[in-house]
Amino acid sequence: MSRFFKYLIILVYTGILFSCNKDEAKLVITDFSEPQEITLEPYDLYPYTMMNVWITGHVNDTIILKMHSDDNKPILKLSGNIKERWYTDYYGEGSRTLIFDPYKATKGELKIEFQL
């Protein structure tokens, strides 16, 4: 194998590795028939300070967002036209799961961005 080809392979694999973000996700919701979850993992030895959730869109009734598990208290109850940001301190202490519960909403379109 030529030296150029080896460097090209390394460059492609490096690009793939760094383009797969495990500490941020985007989700577009148009199906309100069941809850959905997003789980993020922190990178090792990365200095985190905050966890952010951005929600934009519209729904015909109330939705609920919770952190970590179904039995947790809601962090947000939203309805109608939505443009919200929720944040809290986060210092890389393990994975975090965001739960979208359609609650009373049956239709709409939401974009959720979740970032450690």
PDB file of C-alpha atoms in Angstrom:
ATOM      1  CA  MET A   1       0.000   0.000   0.000  1.00  0.00           C
ATOM      2  CA  SER A   2       1.233   3.459  -0.792  1.00  0.00           C
ATOM      3  CA  ARG A   3       1.927   5.916   1.962  1.00  0.00           C
ATOM      4  CA  PHE A   4      -0.700   8.332   0.579  1.00  0.00           C
ATOM      5  CA  PHE A   5      -3.378   5.630   0.678  1.00  0.00           C
ATOM      6  CA  LYS A   6      -2.546   4.797   4.321  1.00  0.00           C
ATOM      7  CA  TYR A   7      -2.855   8.470   5.310  1.00  0.00           C
ATOM      8  CA  LEU A   8      -6.129   8.736   3.406  1.00  0.00           C
ATOM      9  CA  ILE A   9      -7.578   5.752   5.295  1.00  0.00           C
ATOM     10  CA  ILE A  10      -6.461   7.205   8.631  1.00  0.00           C
ATOM     11  CA  LEU A  11      -7.993  10.570   7.717  1.00  0.00           C
ATOM     12  CA  VAL A  12     -11.334   8.979   6.747  1.00  0.00           C
ATOM     13  CA  TYR A  13     -11.533   6.914   9.952  1.00  0.00           C
ATOM     14  CA  THR A  14     -10.622   9.941  12.053  1.00  0.00           C
ATOM     15  CA  GLY A  15     -13.361  11.975  10.359  1.00  0.00           C
ATOM     16  CA  ILE A  16     -15.913   9.245  11.006  1.00  0.00           C
ATOM     17  CA  LEU A  17     -14.862   8.965  14.643  1.00  0.00           C
ATOM     18  CA  PHE A  18     -15.150  12.688  15.316  1.00  0.00           C
ATOM     19  CA  SER A  19     -18.376  13.120  13.368  1.00  0.00           C
ATOM     20  CA  CYS A  20     -20.229  10.587  15.550  1.00  0.00           C
ATOM     21  CA  ASN A  21     -21.204  12.790  18.472  1.00  0.00           C
ATOM     22  CA  LYS A  22     -22.316  10.765  21.418  1.00  0.00           C
ATOM     23  CA  ASP A  23     -22.722  13.836  23.642  1.00  0.00           C
ATOM     24  CA  GLU A  24     -25.347  15.599  21.499  1.00  0.00           C
ATOM     25  CA  ALA A  25     -28.410  14.592  19.517  1.00  0.00           C
ATOM     26  CA  LYS A  26     -31.222  16.088  17.462  1.00  0.00           C
ATOM     27  CA  LEU A  27     -34.658  14.575  17.170  1.00  0.00           C
ATOM     28  CA  VAL A  28     -37.640  15.632  15.073  1.00  0.00           C
ATOM     29  CA  ILE A  29     -40.933  14.335  16.448  1.00  0.00           C
ATOM     30  CA  THR A  30     -44.062  14.035  14.315  1.00  0.00           C
ATOM     31  CA  ASP A  31     -45.386  10.779  15.804  1.00  0.00           C
ATOM     32  CA  PHE A  32     -47.147  11.429  19.118  1.00  0.00           C
ATOM     33  CA  SER A  33     -48.377   7.873  19.675  1.00  0.00           C
ATOM     34  CA  GLU A  34     -45.707   6.858  22.219  1.00  0.00           C
ATOM     35  CA  PRO A  35     -42.889   8.285  24.372  1.00  0.00           C
ATOM     36  CA  GLN A  36     -39.388   8.574  22.926  1.00  0.00           C
ATOM     37  CA  GLU A  37     -35.971   8.664  24.598  1.00  0.00           C
ATOM     38  CA  ILE A  38     -32.581  10.164  23.812  1.00  0.00           C
ATOM     39  CA  THR A  39     -29.552   8.921  25.768  1.00  0.00           C
ATOM     40  CA  LEU A  40     -26.238  10.771  25.642  1.00  0.00           C
ATOM     41  CA  GLU A  41     -22.838   9.590  26.844  1.00  0.00           C
ATOM     42  CA  PRO A  42     -20.051  11.943  27.933  1.00  0.00           C
ATOM     43  CA  TYR A  43     -16.573  11.659  26.450  1.00  0.00           C
ATOM     44  CA  ASP A  44     -13.871  10.604  28.897  1.00  0.00           C
ATOM     45  CA  LEU A  45     -11.666  13.411  30.211  1.00  0.00           C
ATOM     46  CA  TYR A  46     -13.769  16.156  28.582  1.00  0.00           C
ATOM     47  CA  PRO A  47     -14.561  19.191  30.792  1.00  0.00           C
ATOM     48  CA  TYR A  48     -18.379  19.432  30.811  1.00  0.00           C
ATOM     49  CA  THR A  49     -20.180  22.191  32.716  1.00  0.00           C
ATOM     50  CA  MET A  50     -23.756  22.275  31.432  1.00  0.00           C
ATOM     51  CA  MET A  51     -26.517  20.143  29.928  1.00  0.00           C
ATOM     52  CA  ASN A  52     -28.881  21.879  27.455  1.00  0.00           C
ATOM     53  CA  VAL A  53     -32.232  21.020  25.881  1.00  0.00           C
ATOM     54  CA  TRP A  54     -33.746  23.193  23.132  1.00  0.00           C
ATOM     55  CA  ILE A  55     -37.318  22.563  21.971  1.00  0.00           C
ATOM     56  CA  THR A  56     -38.987  24.319  19.059  1.00  0.00           C
ATOM     57  CA  GLY A  57     -42.175  23.641  17.141  1.00  0.00           C
ATOM     58  CA  HIS A  58     -45.874  23.326  17.825  1.00  0.00           C
ATOM     59  CA  VAL A  59     -48.284  20.808  19.380  1.00  0.00           C
ATOM     60  CA  ASN A  60     -52.052  20.666  19.755  1.00  0.00           C
ATOM     61  CA  ASP A  61     -51.964  19.969  23.529  1.00  0.00           C
ATOM     62  CA  THR A  62     -49.579  19.399  26.461  1.00  0.00           C
ATOM     63  CA  ILE A  63     -46.294  17.458  26.236  1.00  0.00           C
ATOM     64  CA  ILE A  64     -43.906  16.536  29.051  1.00  0.00           C
ATOM     65  CA  LEU A  65     -40.120  16.249  29.133  1.00  0.00           C
ATOM     66  CA  LYS A  66     -38.414  14.273  31.897  1.00  0.00           C
ATOM     67  CA  MET A  67     -34.839  13.331  32.705  1.00  0.00           C
ATOM     68  CA  HIS A  68     -33.452   9.849  33.388  1.00  0.00           C
ATOM     69  CA  SER A  69     -36.525   7.671  34.079  1.00  0.00           C
ATOM     70  CA  ASP A  70     -40.296   7.478  33.714  1.00  0.00           C
ATOM     71  CA  ASP A  71     -40.867   8.045  37.435  1.00  0.00           C
ATOM     72  CA  ASN A  72     -38.921  11.344  37.560  1.00  0.00           C
ATOM     73  CA  LYS A  73     -40.800  14.599  37.881  1.00  0.00           C
ATOM     74  CA  PRO A  74     -41.253  16.555  34.644  1.00  0.00           C
ATOM     75  CA  ILE A  75     -38.657  19.207  33.852  1.00  0.00           C
ATOM     76  CA  LEU A  76     -40.980  20.898  31.348  1.00  0.00           C
ATOM     77  CA  LYS A  77     -44.706  20.842  30.534  1.00  0.00           C
ATOM     78  CA  LEU A  78     -45.323  22.649  27.275  1.00  0.00           C
ATOM     79  CA  SER A  79     -48.141  23.250  24.797  1.00  0.00           C
ATOM     80  CA  GLY A  80     -48.986  25.336  21.717  1.00  0.00           C
ATOM     81  CA  ASN A  81     -46.168  27.105  19.899  1.00  0.00           C
ATOM     82  CA  ILE A  82     -42.933  26.177  21.636  1.00  0.00           C
ATOM     83  CA  LYS A  83     -39.532  27.837  21.694  1.00  0.00           C
ATOM     84  CA  GLU A  84     -37.871  26.859  24.966  1.00  0.00           C
ATOM     85  CA  ARG A  85     -34.448  26.165  26.411  1.00  0.00           C
ATOM     86  CA  TRP A  86     -33.851  24.179  29.587  1.00  0.00           C
ATOM     87  CA  TYR A  87     -30.424  23.775  31.149  1.00  0.00           C
ATOM     88  CA  THR A  88     -28.743  22.556  34.301  1.00  0.00           C
ATOM     89  CA  ASP A  89     -25.239  21.986  35.653  1.00  0.00           C
ATOM     90  CA  TYR A  90     -23.539  18.835  34.396  1.00  0.00           C
ATOM     91  CA  TYR A  91     -19.946  17.787  35.053  1.00  0.00           C
ATOM     92  CA  GLY A  92     -19.611  14.547  33.074  1.00  0.00           C
ATOM     93  CA  GLU A  93     -20.951  12.262  35.796  1.00  0.00           C
ATOM     94  CA  GLY A  94     -22.371   9.596  33.487  1.00  0.00           C
ATOM     95  CA  SER A  95     -24.959   9.154  30.772  1.00  0.00           C
ATOM     96  CA  ARG A  96     -28.165  11.184  30.696  1.00  0.00           C
ATOM     97  CA  THR A  97     -31.511  10.200  29.220  1.00  0.00           C
ATOM     98  CA  LEU A  98     -34.159  12.674  28.092  1.00  0.00           C
ATOM     99  CA  ILE A  99     -37.697  11.300  27.845  1.00  0.00           C
ATOM    100  CA  PHE A 100     -40.291  12.903  25.576  1.00  0.00           C
ATOM    101  CA  ASP A 101     -43.844  12.036  26.671  1.00  0.00           C
ATOM    102  CA  PRO A 102     -46.644  13.120  24.286  1.00  0.00           C
ATOM    103  CA  TYR A 103     -48.977  13.245  27.337  1.00  0.00           C
ATOM    104  CA  LYS A 104     -52.162  14.848  25.898  1.00  0.00           C
ATOM    105  CA  ALA A 105     -50.751  15.936  22.516  1.00  0.00           C
ATOM    106  CA  THR A 106     -51.784  13.933  19.442  1.00  0.00           C
ATOM    107  CA  LYS A 107     -50.259  15.956  16.628  1.00  0.00           C
ATOM    108  CA  GLY A 108     -47.696  18.597  15.847  1.00  0.00           C
ATOM    109  CA  GLU A 109     -44.028  18.821  14.995  1.00  0.00           C
ATOM    110  CA  LEU A 110     -41.187  19.315  17.440  1.00  0.00           C
ATOM    111  CA  LYS A 111     -37.444  19.597  17.085  1.00  0.00           C
ATOM    112  CA  ILE A 112     -35.502  18.615  20.212  1.00  0.00           C
ATOM    113  CA  GLU A 113     -31.779  19.276  20.558  1.00  0.00           C
ATOM    114  CA  PHE A 114     -30.085  17.671  23.545  1.00  0.00           C
ATOM    115  CA  GLN A 115     -26.463  18.439  24.427  1.00  0.00           C
ATOM    116  CA  LEU A 116     -24.078  17.708  27.269  1.00  0.00           C
TER     117      LEU A 116
END
